[in-house]
Coordinates of C-alpha atoms in Angstrom, one line a residue:
Chain A
X1 CA 36.8 -66.9 -91.6
X2 CA 37.0 -66.0 -95.2
X3 CA 34.0 -67.7 -96.8
X4 CA 30.9 -65.4 -98.0
X5 CA 29.0 -64.2 -95.2
X6 CA 25.8 -63.0 -95.1
X7 CA 24.0 -60.4 -92.5
X8 CA 21.6 -61.2 -90.6
X9 CA 21.4 -65.1 -90.7
X10 CA 17.4 -64.6 -90.1
X11 CA 14.6 -61.9 -90.5
X12 CA 11.1 -61.9 -89.7
X13 CA 9.2 -58.7 -90.7
X14 CA 5.7 -57.8 -91.0
X15 CA 3.8 -57.9 -94.6
X16 CA 4.8 -53.8 -96.1
X17 CA 7.6 -53.6 -94.3
X18 CA 11.1 -52.6 -96.1
X19 CA 14.0 -55.1 -95.4
X20 CA 17.9 -54.7 -96.5
X21 CA 20.3 -57.9 -96.0
X22 CA 23.9 -57.7 -96.4
X23 CA 26.6 -59.8 -98.3
X24 CA 30.5 -60.0 -98.0
X25 CA 31.9 -61.7 -101.1
X26 CA 35.7 -63.5 -100.7
X27 CA 37.9 -60.7 -100.4
X28 CA 39.4 -61.1 -103.9
X29 CA 36.6 -62.0 -106.1
X30 CA 34.9 -60.1 -108.3
X31 CA 31.2 -61.5 -109.0
X32 CA 28.6 -61.7 -106.7
X33 CA 25.4 -62.9 -107.3
X34 CA 22.3 -63.5 -105.3
X35 CA 19.9 -66.6 -105.4
X36 CA 16.1 -67.0 -103.7
X37 CA 15.5 -70.6 -102.3
X38 CA 11.7 -71.2 -101.0
X39 CA 10.7 -74.2 -99.6
X40 CA 11.3 -77.5 -101.6
X41 CA 13.1 -76.0 -104.6
X42 CA 16.3 -75.4 -105.5
X43 CA 17.9 -71.4 -105.2
X44 CA 16.9 -69.7 -108.1
X45 CA 18.7 -67.0 -109.6
X46 CA 18.1 -62.8 -108.9
X47 CA 20.6 -61.0 -110.0
X48 CA 24.9 -60.9 -110.6
X49 CA 27.4 -58.1 -110.2
X50 CA 30.5 -58.2 -111.8
X51 CA 32.8 -55.5 -109.7
X52 CA 30.4 -52.6 -109.0
X53 CA 28.2 -52.6 -111.6
X54 CA 25.0 -55.1 -111.7
X55 CA 25.2 -56.6 -115.3
X56 CA 21.6 -59.4 -115.1
X57 CA 18.6 -59.1 -113.5
X58 CA 15.9 -61.9 -113.4
X59 CA 12.1 -61.7 -113.8
X60 CA 11.9 -62.5 -110.7
X61 CA 13.2 -59.4 -109.8
X62 CA 10.1 -57.0 -108.9
X63 CA 10.2 -53.6 -108.9
X64 CA 10.6 -53.9 -105.0
X65 CA 13.5 -55.4 -105.0
X66 CA 17.0 -53.8 -105.6
X67 CA 21.1 -54.8 -105.0
X68 CA 23.2 -52.8 -104.9
X69 CA 27.3 -53.4 -104.9
X70 CA 28.6 -49.9 -104.1
X71 CA 32.3 -50.1 -104.0
X72 CA 32.6 -53.6 -105.5
X73 CA 33.1 -55.1 -102.9
X74 CA 30.0 -55.8 -100.1
X75 CA 26.7 -56.0 -101.9
X76 CA 22.8 -55.3 -100.1
X77 CA 19.3 -56.4 -101.4
X78 CA 16.8 -53.9 -100.2
X79 CA 12.8 -55.4 -100.7
X80 CA 11.0 -52.8 -100.6
X81 CA 6.9 -53.0 -99.1
X82 CA 7.5 -57.1 -98.1
X83 CA 4.7 -59.4 -99.1
X84 CA 4.1 -63.0 -97.8
X85 CA 5.4 -64.9 -100.9
X86 CA 9.1 -62.8 -100.6
X87 CA 9.4 -65.4 -97.9
X88 CA 12.2 -67.6 -98.4
X89 CA 15.9 -67.9 -98.1
X90 CA 17.8 -65.4 -100.0
X91 CA 21.3 -66.5 -100.8
X92 CA 25.0 -64.8 -101.9
X93 CA 27.5 -66.2 -103.9
X94 CA 30.5 -64.8 -104.8
X95 CA 33.3 -66.1 -107.9
X96 CA 36.6 -65.0 -109.1
X97 CA 36.7 -64.1 -112.9
X98 CA 34.8 -66.5 -114.8
X99 CA 35.1 -69.0 -112.8
X100 CA 32.0 -72.0 -112.9
X101 CA 32.7 -72.4 -108.8
X102 CA 30.3 -70.2 -107.0
X103 CA 31.0 -70.5 -103.3
X104 CA 27.5 -69.3 -101.1
X105 CA 27.5 -67.9 -97.9
X106 CA 24.8 -69.3 -95.5
X107 CA 22.0 -67.3 -96.7
X108 CA 19.4 -64.9 -94.8
X109 CA 16.4 -66.3 -93.9
X110 CA 13.6 -64.3 -94.1
X111 CA 10.0 -64.8 -92.7
X112 CA 7.0 -62.3 -93.4
X113 CA 4.4 -62.3 -91.3
Chain B
X1 CA 8.5 -75.2 -116.9
X2 CA 11.8 -77.0 -115.5
X3 CA 15.1 -77.3 -116.9
X4 CA 16.9 -78.9 -114.6
X5 CA 14.3 -81.9 -113.2
X6 CA 15.7 -84.2 -109.7
X7 CA 13.0 -86.8 -109.9
X8 CA 14.0 -88.4 -106.4
X9 CA 13.3 -86.2 -104.1
X10 CA 14.6 -88.4 -101.3
X11 CA 17.6 -91.6 -101.3
X12 CA 18.9 -93.3 -98.3
X13 CA 21.0 -95.7 -98.5
X14 CA 23.8 -98.0 -96.4
X15 CA 27.2 -97.4 -95.3
X16 CA 29.7 -98.1 -97.2
X17 CA 27.7 -98.7 -100.4
X18 CA 27.2 -96.5 -103.7
X19 CA 24.7 -94.0 -103.8
X20 CA 23.9 -93.2 -107.3
X21 CA 22.0 -89.7 -107.3
X22 CA 20.1 -88.1 -110.8
X23 CA 19.7 -84.9 -112.6
X24 CA 17.8 -84.5 -116.4
X25 CA 17.4 -81.1 -118.4
X26 CA 16.1 -80.2 -121.4
X27 CA 17.9 -77.0 -122.7
X28 CA 20.8 -78.7 -125.3
X29 CA 22.2 -75.1 -124.8
X30 CA 23.4 -75.9 -120.9
X31 CA 27.4 -76.8 -121.1
X32 CA 28.8 -76.7 -117.2
X33 CA 26.5 -78.8 -115.3
X34 CA 27.6 -78.9 -111.2
X35 CA 26.7 -80.7 -108.1
X36 CA 26.4 -78.8 -104.7
X37 CA 25.7 -80.2 -101.6
X38 CA 23.3 -78.5 -98.8
X39 CA 23.5 -79.5 -94.5
X40 CA 20.9 -78.0 -93.0
X41 CA 21.4 -73.9 -92.6
X42 CA 23.4 -73.4 -94.2
X43 CA 24.2 -72.1 -98.0
X44 CA 25.3 -74.6 -100.6
X45 CA 29.1 -76.0 -100.9
X46 CA 30.7 -76.5 -104.1
X47 CA 30.7 -80.8 -105.0
X48 CA 32.4 -81.2 -108.0
X49 CA 31.8 -80.3 -112.1
X50 CA 32.1 -81.1 -115.2
X51 CA 31.7 -79.5 -118.7
X52 CA 29.9 -80.6 -121.5
X53 CA 33.2 -81.6 -124.0
X54 CA 33.6 -84.8 -120.9
X55 CA 31.2 -87.3 -120.0
X56 CA 33.0 -88.6 -116.6
X57 CA 34.2 -86.7 -114.1
X58 CA 36.4 -87.9 -110.6
X59 CA 37.3 -86.8 -107.5
X60 CA 38.2 -89.0 -104.6
X61 CA 35.3 -90.5 -103.8
X62 CA 32.8 -88.4 -106.4
X63 CA 32.4 -89.1 -109.4
X64 CA 29.3 -87.1 -112.0
X65 CA 28.3 -88.8 -115.3
X66 CA 27.1 -87.2 -118.0
X67 CA 25.4 -88.2 -121.2
X68 CA 24.5 -85.4 -123.5
X69 CA 22.3 -87.0 -126.0
X70 CA 19.8 -88.4 -122.6
X71 CA 20.1 -84.9 -121.1
X72 CA 20.8 -86.5 -118.3
X73 CA 23.9 -86.7 -115.4
X74 CA 24.7 -88.7 -112.3
X75 CA 26.4 -88.3 -109.1
X76 CA 28.3 -91.5 -107.4
X77 CA 29.5 -91.4 -103.9
X78 CA 31.5 -94.4 -103.4
X79 CA 31.8 -95.3 -100.6
X80 CA 28.7 -93.2 -99.3
X81 CA 29.9 -92.5 -95.5
X82 CA 26.9 -91.1 -92.9
X83 CA 28.6 -87.5 -93.1
X84 CA 27.7 -87.3 -96.9
X85 CA 23.7 -87.1 -95.4
X86 CA 22.6 -83.4 -97.2
X87 CA 20.7 -82.2 -99.8
X88 CA 22.7 -82.8 -103.3
X89 CA 21.4 -80.0 -105.7
X90 CA 22.6 -80.1 -109.5
X91 CA 23.1 -76.8 -111.4
X92 CA 23.2 -76.3 -115.0
X93 CA 24.2 -73.1 -117.1
X94 CA 25.1 -72.1 -120.5
X95 CA 28.2 -69.6 -120.8
X96 CA 27.0 -66.4 -121.8
X97 CA 28.1 -63.5 -121.4
X98 CA 31.6 -65.2 -119.9
X99 CA 29.0 -66.0 -117.1
X100 CA 27.1 -68.8 -115.0
X101 CA 24.0 -68.2 -114.5
X102 CA 23.0 -71.8 -112.7
X103 CA 19.5 -73.1 -113.2
X104 CA 19.7 -75.6 -110.1
X105 CA 17.5 -78.8 -109.5
X106 CA 14.8 -79.2 -106.6
X107 CA 17.5 -81.2 -104.5
X108 CA 17.6 -85.0 -103.3
X109 CA 17.9 -85.6 -99.8
X110 CA 20.8 -88.6 -99.2
X111 CA 20.3 -90.5 -95.8
X112 CA 23.7 -92.4 -95.4
X113 CA 22.6 -95.3 -92.8
X114 CA 25.6 -96.4 -90.5

């Protein structure tokens, strides 16, 4: 499978714990995006990378959130001190250059108890 | 303030008939629009796109229409098939800093009845 892969698919955690998600984009894609989707809403932009550089962060990305793409390939999204409001589907997408077409992974469903 | 609105949360259509999904936007800076389809437990899948310099784009059974003066776009699926049953999101982006930062609508759940 050469699509965007995300791990884990599901994560259940207790409030206050830290969680980390991983995204492996399509191999030749140099742009990588993180989105968050809550129930009944569309995906909301969080941040994006071009290669290893994080070029933009949404105001939705509080200080508890950090994303990295250390070698310009896979990316991680860490949430520290999780809150119940962080419960959502976290989606990763990638694109080749300045392409309008984003390819999404299946997402990581986070539940904070 | 929602910049991209899909006012119909759900739509049911008979197999073989036309499905029309609507989307309105408020930001006149948007110049690229996409439709994505999403099945349960999967990520959104790209369906069709249109740039603001066009008013129509077709791809097989799918056609997207853009009315810039009304800030409205629609997706037509003809003929509708049961496999088209999914949630459809429209998304819009300005092209700023050489990237697309899409704002998504809340989705319309399409059910195609056999």
